[in-house]
mmCIF file of C-alpha atoms in Angstrom:
data_model
loop_
_atom_site.group_PDB
_atom_site.id
_atom_site.type_symbol
_atom_site.label_atom_id
_atom_site.label_comp_id
_atom_site.label_asym_id
_atom_site.label_seq_id
_atom_site.Cartn_x
_atom_site.Cartn_y
_atom_site.Cartn_z
ATOM 1 C CA MET A 321 -5.062 -1.172 32.770
ATOM 2 C CA LYS A 322 -4.176 -1.338 29.049
ATOM 3 C CA VAL A 323 -0.785 -2.824 28.178
ATOM 4 C CA LEU A 324 0.555 -2.880 24.620
ATOM 5 C CA HIS A 325 3.458 -5.237 23.883
ATOM 6 C CA VAL A 326 5.677 -4.191 20.983
ATOM 7 C CA VAL A 327 7.720 -6.926 19.281
ATOM 8 C CA SER A 328 9.073 -7.222 15.751
ATOM 9 C CA GLY A 329 7.716 -10.729 15.173
ATOM 10 C CA LEU A 330 6.126 -13.649 16.985
ATOM 11 C CA ASN A 331 8.640 -16.210 15.724
ATOM 12 C CA GLY A 332 11.896 -16.885 17.530
ATOM 13 C CA GLY A 333 12.572 -16.924 21.243
ATOM 14 C CA ALA A 334 11.628 -13.306 22.009
ATOM 15 C CA GLY A 335 8.407 -13.430 19.991
ATOM 16 C CA ILE A 336 7.310 -16.703 21.582
ATOM 17 C CA ALA A 337 8.112 -15.349 25.057
ATOM 18 C CA CYS A 338 6.140 -12.162 24.347
ATOM 19 C CA LEU A 339 3.104 -14.135 23.187
ATOM 20 C CA ARG A 340 3.254 -16.326 26.299
ATOM 21 C CA LEU A 341 3.353 -13.239 28.532
ATOM 22 C CA HIS A 342 0.397 -11.753 26.642
ATOM 23 C CA LYS A 343 -1.629 -14.943 27.173
ATOM 24 C CA ALA A 344 -0.633 -15.078 30.846
ATOM 25 C CA LEU A 345 -1.933 -11.531 31.394
ATOM 26 C CA LEU A 346 -5.195 -12.319 29.589
ATOM 27 C CA ASN A 347 -5.749 -15.556 31.513
ATOM 28 C CA TYR A 348 -4.605 -14.598 35.003
ATOM 29 C CA SER A 349 -5.303 -10.880 35.402
ATOM 30 C CA GLU A 350 -7.682 -8.033 34.576
ATOM 31 C CA VAL A 351 -5.094 -6.410 32.320
ATOM 32 C CA GLU A 352 -6.224 -5.526 28.789
ATOM 33 C CA SER A 353 -3.207 -6.901 26.951
ATOM 34 C CA GLU A 354 -2.506 -6.476 23.227
ATOM 35 C CA ILE A 355 0.492 -7.117 20.971
ATOM 36 C CA LEU A 356 1.714 -4.861 18.172
ATOM 37 C CA THR A 357 4.007 -6.568 15.679
ATOM 38 C CA LEU A 358 5.243 -5.802 12.170
ATOM 39 C CA PHE A 359 3.048 -8.276 10.300
ATOM 40 C CA TYR A 360 0.806 -11.064 11.521
ATOM 41 C CA THR A 361 -1.743 -13.295 9.803
ATOM 42 C CA GLY A 362 -2.467 -15.724 12.622
ATOM 43 C CA LYS A 363 -5.515 -16.022 14.838
ATOM 44 C CA GLU A 364 -4.148 -15.231 18.299
ATOM 45 C CA GLU A 365 -6.402 -12.952 20.327
ATOM 46 C CA GLY A 366 -5.323 -9.329 20.687
ATOM 47 C CA VAL A 367 -2.478 -9.264 18.124
ATOM 48 C CA ARG A 368 -2.283 -6.181 15.856
ATOM 49 C CA SER A 369 -0.159 -5.710 12.736
ATOM 50 C CA MET A 370 1.761 -2.519 12.046
ATOM 51 C CA ILE A 371 1.517 -3.443 8.354
ATOM 52 C CA PRO A 372 -2.136 -4.302 7.688
ATOM 53 C CA ASN A 373 -1.943 -6.637 4.679
ATOM 54 C CA LYS A 374 0.349 -8.915 2.699
ATOM 55 C CA PHE A 375 0.666 -6.539 -0.262
ATOM 56 C CA LEU A 376 1.978 -3.716 1.912
ATOM 57 C CA PHE A 377 4.272 -6.119 3.736
ATOM 58 C CA THR A 378 5.747 -7.158 0.367
ATOM 59 C CA CYS A 379 6.228 -3.463 -0.444
ATOM 60 C CA TYR A 380 7.974 -3.000 2.896
ATOM 61 C CA LYS A 381 10.381 -5.854 2.164
ATOM 62 C CA LEU A 382 11.117 -4.415 -1.294
ATOM 63 C CA TYR A 383 11.738 -1.020 0.281
ATOM 64 C CA LYS A 384 14.305 -2.540 2.624
ATOM 65 C CA LYS A 385 16.072 -4.121 -0.340
ATOM 66 C CA LEU A 386 15.907 -1.287 -2.857
ATOM 67 C CA PHE A 387 15.675 2.070 -1.119
ATOM 68 C CA PHE A 388 19.342 2.550 -0.358
ATOM 69 C CA PHE A 389 19.123 6.073 1.057
ATOM 70 C CA SER A 390 16.882 5.372 4.039
ATOM 71 C CA PRO A 391 19.004 5.285 7.246
ATOM 72 C CA GLU A 392 17.749 1.814 8.161
ATOM 73 C CA VAL A 393 18.696 0.277 4.796
ATOM 74 C CA PHE A 394 21.888 2.287 4.290
ATOM 75 C CA PHE A 395 23.520 1.254 7.559
ATOM 76 C CA HIS A 396 22.474 -2.379 7.200
ATOM 77 C CA ARG A 397 24.217 -2.505 3.841
ATOM 78 C CA TRP A 398 27.182 -0.536 5.074
ATOM 79 C CA VAL A 399 27.825 -3.007 7.909
ATOM 80 C CA SER A 400 27.383 -6.060 5.680
ATOM 81 C CA ALA A 401 29.904 -4.623 3.222
ATOM 82 C CA PHE A 402 32.592 -4.741 5.906
ATOM 83 C CA SER A 403 31.647 -7.900 7.741
ATOM 84 C CA SER A 404 29.557 -11.049 7.455
ATOM 85 C CA ASN A 405 30.586 -12.818 10.651
ATOM 86 C CA TYR A 406 27.626 -11.933 12.845
ATOM 87 C CA GLU A 407 24.217 -13.332 13.727
ATOM 88 C CA VAL A 408 22.040 -10.252 13.402
ATOM 89 C CA VAL A 409 22.552 -6.505 13.106
ATOM 90 C CA SER A 410 20.076 -3.783 14.058
ATOM 91 C CA VAL A 411 20.242 -0.015 13.687
ATOM 92 C CA PRO A 412 18.277 2.375 15.953
ATOM 93 C CA PHE A 413 16.203 3.773 13.090
ATOM 94 C CA SER A 414 12.863 2.846 11.565
ATOM 95 C CA ILE A 415 10.396 4.260 9.060
ATOM 96 C CA PHE A 416 7.675 3.726 11.678
ATOM 97 C CA ARG A 417 6.758 6.398 14.205
ATOM 98 C CA LEU A 418 5.247 4.419 17.035
ATOM 99 C CA HIS A 419 4.447 7.458 19.163
ATOM 100 C CA LYS A 420 1.973 8.662 16.513
ATOM 101 C CA LYS A 421 -0.112 5.473 16.476
ATOM 102 C CA LYS A 422 -3.472 5.640 18.214
ATOM 103 C CA TYR A 423 -3.115 2.220 19.855
ATOM 104 C CA ILE A 424 0.185 3.386 21.342
ATOM 105 C CA ARG A 425 -1.372 6.584 22.690
ATOM 106 C CA ASP A 426 -4.337 4.660 24.123
ATOM 107 C CA ALA A 427 -2.136 2.337 26.188
ATOM 108 C CA ASP A 428 -1.421 2.921 29.863
ATOM 109 C CA VAL A 429 1.887 1.038 29.625
ATOM 110 C CA ILE A 430 4.022 0.064 26.634
ATOM 111 C CA ASN A 431 6.005 -3.167 27.073
ATOM 112 C CA LEU A 432 8.886 -3.261 24.590
ATOM 113 C CA HIS A 433 10.460 -6.590 23.676
ATOM 114 C CA TRP A 434 12.664 -7.352 20.625
ATOM 115 C CA VAL A 435 11.987 -4.245 18.501
ATOM 116 C CA SER A 436 14.490 -4.277 15.632
ATOM 117 C CA GLY A 437 12.969 -2.588 12.571
ATOM 118 C CA MET A 438 10.031 -1.169 14.545
ATOM 119 C CA LEU A 439 11.552 1.290 16.984
ATOM 120 C CA ASP A 440 13.023 4.599 15.864
ATOM 121 C CA TRP A 441 14.998 5.412 18.984
ATOM 122 C CA PRO A 442 15.532 9.202 18.564
ATOM 123 C CA SER A 443 11.898 10.068 17.783
ATOM 124 C CA PHE A 444 10.226 7.559 20.096
ATOM 125 C CA PHE A 445 12.025 8.399 23.321
ATOM 126 C CA ARG A 446 11.965 12.116 22.593
ATOM 127 C CA LYS A 447 8.198 12.275 21.977
ATOM 128 C CA ASN A 448 6.665 9.350 23.847
ATOM 129 C CA ASN A 449 5.113 10.208 27.218
ATOM 130 C CA ILE A 450 3.669 6.803 28.104
ATOM 131 C CA PRO A 451 5.472 4.662 30.741
ATOM 132 C CA VAL A 452 7.629 1.925 29.241
ATOM 133 C CA ALA A 453 8.496 -1.513 30.570
ATOM 134 C CA TRP A 454 11.287 -3.089 28.527
ATOM 135 C CA THR A 455 11.885 -6.831 28.603
ATOM 136 C CA LEU A 456 15.461 -7.452 27.465
ATOM 137 C CA HIS A 457 15.747 -10.683 25.483
ATOM 138 C CA ASP A 458 19.341 -9.927 24.442
ATOM 139 C CA LEU A 459 21.991 -7.219 24.779
ATOM 140 C CA ASN A 460 21.112 -5.044 21.762
ATOM 141 C CA PRO A 461 19.688 -2.089 23.748
ATOM 142 C CA MET A 462 23.073 -1.797 25.447
ATOM 143 C CA GLN A 463 25.168 -2.310 22.310
ATOM 144 C CA GLY A 464 25.543 -0.401 19.073
ATOM 145 C CA ILE A 465 24.379 -2.599 16.217
ATOM 146 C CA PHE A 466 24.916 -6.178 17.378
ATOM 147 C CA HIS A 467 22.837 -8.298 19.727
ATOM 148 C CA TYR A 468 25.617 -10.455 21.197
ATOM 149 C CA GLU A 469 28.959 -9.605 22.754
ATOM 150 C CA GLN A 470 30.921 -12.079 20.646
ATOM 151 C CA ASP A 471 29.739 -10.345 17.467
ATOM 152 C CA VAL A 472 31.181 -7.068 18.745
ATOM 153 C CA VAL A 473 34.541 -8.743 19.412
ATOM 154 C CA GLU A 474 34.677 -10.488 16.041
ATOM 155 C CA ASN A 475 33.816 -7.423 13.940
ATOM 156 C CA PRO A 476 36.426 -4.720 14.717
ATOM 157 C CA LYS A 477 36.000 -3.050 11.298
ATOM 158 C CA VAL A 478 32.615 -1.669 12.319
ATOM 159 C CA LYS A 479 33.632 -0.764 15.866
ATOM 160 C CA LYS A 480 33.385 3.008 15.305
ATOM 161 C CA ILE A 481 29.905 2.977 13.800
ATOM 162 C CA GLY A 482 28.814 0.549 16.517
ATOM 163 C CA GLU A 483 30.118 2.883 19.201
ATOM 164 C CA TYR A 484 28.355 5.849 17.572
ATOM 165 C CA PHE A 485 25.014 4.054 17.650
ATOM 166 C CA ARG A 486 25.595 2.794 21.184
ATOM 167 C CA LEU A 487 26.052 6.357 22.433
ATOM 168 C CA LEU A 488 23.074 7.580 20.405
ATOM 169 C CA LYS A 489 20.836 4.923 21.988
ATOM 170 C CA LYS A 490 22.128 5.561 25.487
ATOM 171 C CA GLU A 491 21.596 9.309 25.105
ATOM 172 C CA SER A 492 18.068 8.749 23.754
ATOM 173 C CA LEU A 493 17.195 6.819 26.905
ATOM 174 C CA GLN A 494 18.991 8.909 29.510
ATOM 175 C CA LYS A 495 18.010 12.343 28.155
ATOM 176 C CA HIS A 496 14.505 11.778 26.870
ATOM 177 C CA ALA A 497 12.929 8.678 28.398
ATOM 178 C CA GLN A 498 10.182 9.789 30.797
ATOM 179 C CA LYS A 499 9.437 6.609 32.713
ATOM 180 C CA ILE A 500 11.154 3.327 31.942
ATOM 181 C CA TYR A 501 11.466 0.105 33.917
ATOM 182 C CA PHE A 502 13.668 -2.728 32.686
ATOM 183 C CA VAL A 503 12.763 -6.379 33.091
ATOM 184 C CA ALA A 504 15.690 -8.803 33.121
ATOM 185 C CA LEU A 505 15.193 -12.525 32.680
ATOM 186 C CA ASN A 506 17.961 -13.408 35.163
ATOM 187 C CA GLU A 507 20.705 -12.044 37.431
ATOM 188 C CA TRP A 508 23.220 -12.021 34.579
ATOM 189 C CA MET A 509 21.128 -9.634 32.487
ATOM 190 C CA LYS A 510 20.240 -7.506 35.524
ATOM 191 C CA GLY A 511 23.952 -7.099 36.213
ATOM 192 C CA LYS A 512 24.544 -5.990 32.616
ATOM 193 C CA ILE A 513 21.749 -3.398 32.859
ATOM 194 C CA GLY A 514 22.960 -2.064 36.223
ATOM 195 C CA ASN A 515 26.556 -1.717 35.058
ATOM 196 C CA TYR A 516 25.663 -0.092 31.763
ATOM 197 C CA PHE A 517 23.160 2.474 33.023
ATOM 198 C CA SER A 518 24.823 2.961 36.430
ATOM 199 C CA GLY A 519 21.531 2.401 38.187
ATOM 200 C CA ASP A 520 19.699 5.186 36.287
ATOM 201 C CA PHE A 521 16.717 2.920 35.637
ATOM 202 C CA PRO A 522 14.960 0.431 37.930
ATOM 203 C CA CYS A 523 15.131 -3.231 36.989
ATOM 204 C CA GLN A 524 13.327 -6.350 38.146
ATOM 205 C CA ILE A 525 14.050 -10.008 37.381
ATOM 206 C CA ILE A 526 11.083 -11.853 35.882
ATOM 207 C CA PRO A 527 11.804 -15.059 33.941
ATOM 208 C CA ASN A 528 9.778 -16.155 30.940
ATOM 209 C CA SER A 529 6.814 -18.440 31.446
ATOM 210 C CA ILE A 530 5.925 -21.694 29.698
ATOM 211 C CA ASP A 531 2.512 -23.222 28.977
ATOM 212 C CA ILE A 532 2.383 -25.771 31.791
ATOM 213 C CA SER A 533 -0.668 -27.444 30.269
ATOM 214 C CA VAL A 534 1.467 -28.506 27.280
ATOM 215 C CA PHE A 535 4.976 -28.926 28.672
ATOM 216 C CA LYS A 536 4.661 -31.585 31.377
ATOM 217 C CA PRO A 537 6.318 -34.954 32.108
ATOM 218 C CA GLU A 538 3.857 -37.097 30.179
ATOM 219 C CA GLY A 539 3.159 -37.787 26.531
ATOM 220 C CA SER A 540 3.331 -40.150 23.585
ATOM 221 C CA SER A 541 6.283 -42.343 22.754
ATOM 222 C CA TYR A 542 7.710 -42.968 19.293
ATOM 223 C CA GLU A 543 9.143 -45.973 17.493
ATOM 224 C CA PHE A 544 12.704 -44.602 17.729
ATOM 225 C CA PHE A 545 12.589 -44.619 21.536
ATOM 226 C CA GLN A 546 11.155 -48.112 21.659
ATOM 227 C CA GLU A 547 13.851 -49.397 19.294
ATOM 228 C CA ASN A 548 16.585 -47.857 21.463
ATOM 229 C CA GLU A 549 15.320 -48.804 24.888
ATOM 230 C CA GLY A 550 18.205 -49.077 27.329
ATOM 231 C CA LYS A 551 20.251 -46.352 25.639
ATOM 232 C CA LYS A 552 20.655 -42.835 26.980
ATOM 233 C CA LYS A 553 18.641 -40.586 24.698
ATOM 234 C CA LEU A 554 20.169 -37.151 24.037
ATOM 235 C CA LEU A 555 18.138 -34.325 22.483
ATOM 236 C CA PHE A 556 19.545 -31.408 20.507
ATOM 237 C CA VAL A 557 17.507 -28.601 18.921
ATOM 238 C CA ALA A 558 19.088 -26.709 16.037
ATOM 239 C CA GLY A 559 17.287 -23.797 14.437
ATOM 240 C CA THR A 560 20.056 -23.544 11.862
ATOM 241 C CA THR A 561 23.420 -25.216 11.416
ATOM 242 C CA ASP A 562 25.444 -22.079 10.599
ATOM 243 C CA ASN A 563 24.869 -20.184 13.858
ATOM 244 C CA ARG A 564 28.219 -20.334 15.642
ATOM 245 C CA ARG A 565 26.746 -18.864 18.849
ATOM 246 C CA LYS A 566 24.569 -21.946 19.259
ATOM 247 C CA GLY A 567 27.708 -24.116 19.519
ATOM 248 C CA LEU A 568 26.917 -26.786 16.935
ATOM 249 C CA ASP A 569 30.620 -27.249 16.269
ATOM 250 C CA LEU A 570 31.243 -27.863 19.994
ATOM 251 C CA LEU A 571 28.506 -30.488 20.080
ATOM 252 C CA MET A 572 29.784 -32.223 16.949
ATOM 253 C CA ALA A 573 33.307 -32.482 18.360
ATOM 254 C CA SER A 574 32.054 -33.713 21.735
ATOM 255 C CA LEU A 575 29.887 -36.376 20.066
ATOM 256 C CA GLU A 576 32.976 -37.629 18.258
ATOM 257 C CA ASP A 577 34.420 -38.295 21.715
ATOM 258 C CA LEU A 578 31.165 -39.975 22.806
ATOM 259 C CA LYS A 579 30.502 -42.027 19.683
ATOM 260 C CA HIS A 580 31.175 -45.380 21.379
ATOM 261 C CA GLU A 581 28.943 -44.645 24.384
ATOM 262 C CA ASN A 582 25.571 -46.358 24.754
ATOM 263 C CA ILE A 583 23.570 -43.378 23.524
ATOM 264 C CA ALA A 584 20.962 -42.487 20.922
ATOM 265 C CA LEU A 585 20.655 -38.980 19.514
ATOM 266 C CA VAL A 586 17.523 -37.029 18.593
ATOM 267 C CA VAL A 587 18.064 -33.938 16.410
ATOM 268 C CA VAL A 588 15.314 -31.356 15.909
ATOM 269 C CA GLY A 589 15.620 -28.582 13.341
ATOM 270 C CA THR A 590 16.872 -27.782 9.870
ATOM 271 C CA VAL A 591 19.949 -29.988 9.715
ATOM 272 C CA THR A 592 21.089 -32.645 7.267
ATOM 273 C CA GLY A 593 22.421 -36.099 7.921
ATOM 274 C CA ASN A 594 25.704 -35.420 6.097
ATOM 275 C CA GLU A 595 26.829 -33.139 8.909
ATOM 276 C CA TRP A 596 26.391 -35.896 11.470
ATOM 277 C CA ASP A 597 28.634 -38.577 10.007
ATOM 278 C CA PHE A 598 30.656 -40.239 12.759
ATOM 279 C CA PRO A 599 32.997 -42.890 11.303
ATOM 280 C CA ASP A 600 32.967 -46.278 13.085
ATOM 281 C CA SER A 601 30.052 -45.168 15.241
ATOM 282 C CA LYS A 602 26.893 -47.193 15.782
ATOM 283 C CA MET A 603 25.100 -44.272 17.413
ATOM 284 C CA PRO A 604 21.442 -44.243 16.291
ATOM 285 C CA ILE A 605 20.357 -40.772 15.157
ATOM 286 C CA TRP A 606 16.800 -39.614 14.499
ATOM 287 C CA PHE A 607 16.559 -36.477 12.372
ATOM 288 C CA VAL A 608 13.095 -35.279 13.332
ATOM 289 C CA GLY A 609 13.106 -32.137 11.190
ATOM 290 C CA LYS A 610 11.478 -28.849 12.138
ATOM 291 C CA VAL A 611 8.882 -29.234 14.892
ATOM 292 C CA MET A 612 6.118 -26.611 14.956
ATOM 293 C CA ASN A 613 3.757 -28.506 17.258
ATOM 294 C CA PRO A 614 4.495 -27.701 20.940
ATOM 295 C CA ARG A 615 2.869 -30.966 22.066
ATOM 296 C CA MET A 616 5.256 -33.019 19.910
ATOM 297 C CA MET A 617 8.186 -31.007 21.261
ATOM 298 C CA ALA A 618 7.008 -31.801 24.797
ATOM 299 C CA ASP A 619 6.829 -35.499 23.860
ATOM 300 C CA LEU A 620 10.471 -35.405 22.739
ATOM 301 C CA TYR A 621 11.649 -33.745 25.974
ATOM 302 C CA THR A 622 9.663 -36.320 27.962
ATOM 303 C CA ASN A 623 11.143 -39.302 26.127
ATOM 304 C CA CYS A 624 14.773 -38.100 26.211
ATOM 305 C CA ASP A 625 17.137 -38.447 29.168
ATOM 306 C CA LEU A 626 19.162 -35.300 28.529
ATOM 307 C CA PHE A 627 18.733 -32.082 26.582
ATOM 308 C CA ILE A 628 22.047 -30.699 25.273
ATOM 309 C CA LEU A 629 22.497 -26.917 24.897
ATOM 310 C CA PRO A 630 26.053 -26.135 23.685
ATOM 311 C CA SER A 631 25.519 -22.351 23.217
ATOM 312 C CA ARG A 632 28.500 -20.022 23.504
ATOM 313 C CA GLU A 633 26.265 -17.104 24.530
ATOM 314 C CA ASP A 634 22.628 -17.058 25.647
ATOM 315 C CA ASN A 635 20.234 -15.153 27.894
ATOM 316 C CA LEU A 636 17.354 -17.308 29.130
ATOM 317 C CA PRO A 637 16.739 -20.016 26.509
ATOM 318 C CA ASN A 638 13.071 -21.066 26.411
ATOM 319 C CA VAL A 639 14.186 -24.591 25.521
ATOM 320 C CA ILE A 640 15.736 -25.116 28.968
ATOM 321 C CA LEU A 641 12.491 -24.090 30.660
ATOM 322 C CA GLU A 642 10.508 -26.406 28.373
ATOM 323 C CA ALA A 643 12.866 -29.328 28.999
ATOM 324 C CA HIS A 644 12.736 -28.905 32.777
ATOM 325 C CA LEU A 645 8.933 -28.718 32.797
ATOM 326 C CA CYS A 646 8.961 -32.097 31.042
ATOM 327 C CA GLY A 647 11.377 -33.479 33.635
ATOM 328 C CA CYS A 648 14.343 -33.605 31.254
ATOM 329 C CA ALA A 649 17.734 -32.710 32.717
ATOM 330 C CA VAL A 650 19.898 -30.245 30.747
ATOM 331 C CA VAL A 651 23.606 -30.179 29.953
ATOM 332 C CA GLY A 652 24.818 -26.717 28.953
ATOM 333 C CA ASN A 653 27.764 -24.357 28.962
ATOM 334 C CA ASN A 654 27.973 -21.986 31.921
ATOM 335 C CA VAL A 655 27.369 -18.814 29.897
ATOM 336 C CA GLY A 656 24.969 -15.889 30.239
ATOM 337 C CA GLY A 657 21.805 -16.866 32.051
ATOM 338 C CA VAL A 658 22.212 -20.629 31.550
ATOM 339 C CA GLY A 659 23.920 -21.033 34.909
ATOM 340 C CA SER A 660 20.907 -19.538 36.693
ATOM 341 C CA LEU A 661 18.691 -22.333 35.340
ATOM 342 C CA ILE A 662 20.874 -25.394 35.847
ATOM 343 C CA LYS A 663 21.537 -26.667 39.359
ATOM 344 C CA PRO A 664 24.332 -29.224 38.933
ATOM 345 C CA GLY A 665 23.297 -32.674 40.061
ATOM 346 C CA GLU A 666 19.652 -31.656 40.526
ATOM 347 C CA ASN A 667 18.336 -30.709 37.095
ATOM 348 C CA GLY A 668 21.415 -30.959 34.894
ATOM 349 C CA VAL A 669 25.155 -30.424 34.596
ATOM 350 C CA LEU A 670 27.160 -27.347 33.600
ATOM 351 C CA SER A 671 30.237 -27.440 31.400
ATOM 352 C CA ALA A 672 32.740 -25.010 32.907
ATOM 353 C CA HIS A 673 34.671 -24.236 29.716
ATOM 354 C CA LEU A 674 33.713 -23.759 26.063
ATOM 355 C CA THR A 675 35.576 -26.790 24.742
ATOM 356 C CA PRO A 676 34.360 -30.055 23.193
ATOM 357 C CA LEU A 677 36.258 -32.036 25.837
ATOM 358 C CA ASN A 678 34.530 -30.226 28.714
ATOM 359 C CA LEU A 679 31.132 -30.623 27.058
ATOM 360 C CA ALA A 680 31.734 -34.344 26.522
ATOM 361 C CA GLU A 681 32.795 -34.733 30.164
ATOM 362 C CA ALA A 682 29.648 -32.897 31.315
ATOM 363 C CA ILE A 683 27.466 -35.193 29.202
ATOM 364 C CA ARG A 684 29.209 -38.277 30.627
ATOM 365 C CA GLU A 685 28.733 -36.940 34.150
ATOM 366 C CA ALA A 686 25.032 -36.330 33.520
ATOM 367 C CA MET A 687 24.586 -39.807 32.033
ATOM 368 C CA ASN A 688 25.718 -41.287 35.358
ATOM 369 C CA ILE A 689 23.255 -39.282 37.473
ATOM 370 C CA ASN A 690 19.819 -40.652 38.247
ATOM 371 C CA PHE A 691 17.841 -37.416 37.930
ATOM 372 C CA GLU A 692 14.433 -37.203 39.595
ATOM 373 C CA ARG A 693 12.253 -36.213 36.669
ATOM 374 C CA GLU A 694 9.166 -35.453 38.751
ATOM 375 C CA GLU A 695 11.142 -33.162 41.065
ATOM 376 C CA ILE A 696 12.691 -31.330 38.095
ATOM 377 C CA ALA A 697 9.246 -30.756 36.594
ATOM 378 C CA ALA A 698 7.645 -29.704 39.878
ATOM 379 C CA SER A 699 10.389 -27.170 40.615
ATOM 380 C CA ALA A 700 10.178 -25.697 37.096
ATOM 381 C CA LYS A 701 6.396 -25.423 37.365
ATOM 382 C CA LEU A 702 6.761 -23.249 40.463
ATOM 383 C CA ARG A 703 9.371 -20.988 38.858
ATOM 384 C CA PHE A 704 7.978 -20.564 35.352
ATOM 385 C CA SER A 705 4.204 -20.699 35.633
ATOM 386 C CA PRO A 706 2.188 -18.133 33.596
ATOM 387 C CA GLN A 707 0.246 -17.091 36.701
ATOM 388 C CA LYS A 708 3.441 -16.200 38.579
ATOM 389 C CA GLN A 709 4.799 -14.266 35.597
ATOM 390 C CA ALA A 710 1.555 -12.291 35.160
ATOM 391 C CA SER A 711 1.535 -11.283 38.838
ATOM 392 C CA GLU A 712 5.145 -10.082 38.728
ATOM 393 C CA TYR A 713 4.643 -8.048 35.544
ATOM 394 C CA ILE A 714 1.559 -6.382 36.997
ATOM 395 C CA SER A 715 3.703 -5.226 39.931
ATOM 396 C CA VAL A 716 6.085 -3.566 37.441
ATOM 397 C CA TYR A 717 3.232 -1.905 35.549
ATOM 398 C CA LYS A 718 1.758 -0.533 38.790
ATOM 399 C CA LYS A 719 5.117 0.928 39.799
ATOM 400 C CA LEU A 720 5.303 2.724 36.436
ATOM 401 C CA LEU A 721 1.829 4.182 36.936
ATOM 402 C CA ASP A 722 2.394 5.367 40.519
#
């Protein structure tokens, strides 16, 4: 069986999850798995680039900036002219015609992931005749141009164009899709798919997997942890400080309430110390910077008592899975798929409301619980192992080929 995964890039949560699935299929099955992405210069086995070299990729980026009259570029610019308060916007058009590519036609199953910029909805679903599994990493396939519900609410000026594209995408799927099988990462996403498509397409829940040889409750310590022995160590990962969905402002306000607690804070990501100034606080803070090494990230989870995820909206964050595999309990807001991962009192605590006060109370509650790290890790290993994920995806592929 030949499976081709299609994903715009291998960075970010969806790209990392796609690569982990690809490796799981290669390691634990007879599936011939490959990945097709926009541009890739790494050395991972079985990864193909839609754009074959750096020169052409530079031309592609210039095209997106300069060629105003292509549908993809025009609508991106049109939306940005009316609004800037959103995380990401995608239109259902692309200069690429995936259905014409030989490696698409040679596949037995196509597994779509996060496909912004790669998938031209009208042409692909009208002309493709290969079964499609679609792993939904966010809500974009069920929305017009945005990927998150809050962005739709906060951008009413582009509501009409968003609704136009939403109907275009829905019609492309319902009228032209031959065989499609959705994969949801949790019950929350499965409910969204069922409600939106009224049960027109089958759907199965299969969570992401994590490399259990890397993320495990053991690892190296660091000077910061030794210097702050006896304090509760809290870990926060910030890809960027200006992403409101990730809830940085909620965390900052809750830490103001916690500044006199016996805690030490570890911050991973592209943040600056000026944003973390708490007057009259003696809270030690370690700004680690961007961490690209998974083993170092596992060390940080292992050495911290709690991982804090203050997101306002999320699907199935890989960071929660990673933390749990390292035995680290998680404090998060009860949004999206987060609630399906956190069992209060067992592997973390949920904040019921999106307020700094509730988040601070949840952190305090978690600080007073003696979590069993080995049990947290063992349970996560059973739920999110690559072998389990590979087996469940193969069952979906076989159903598509029946």
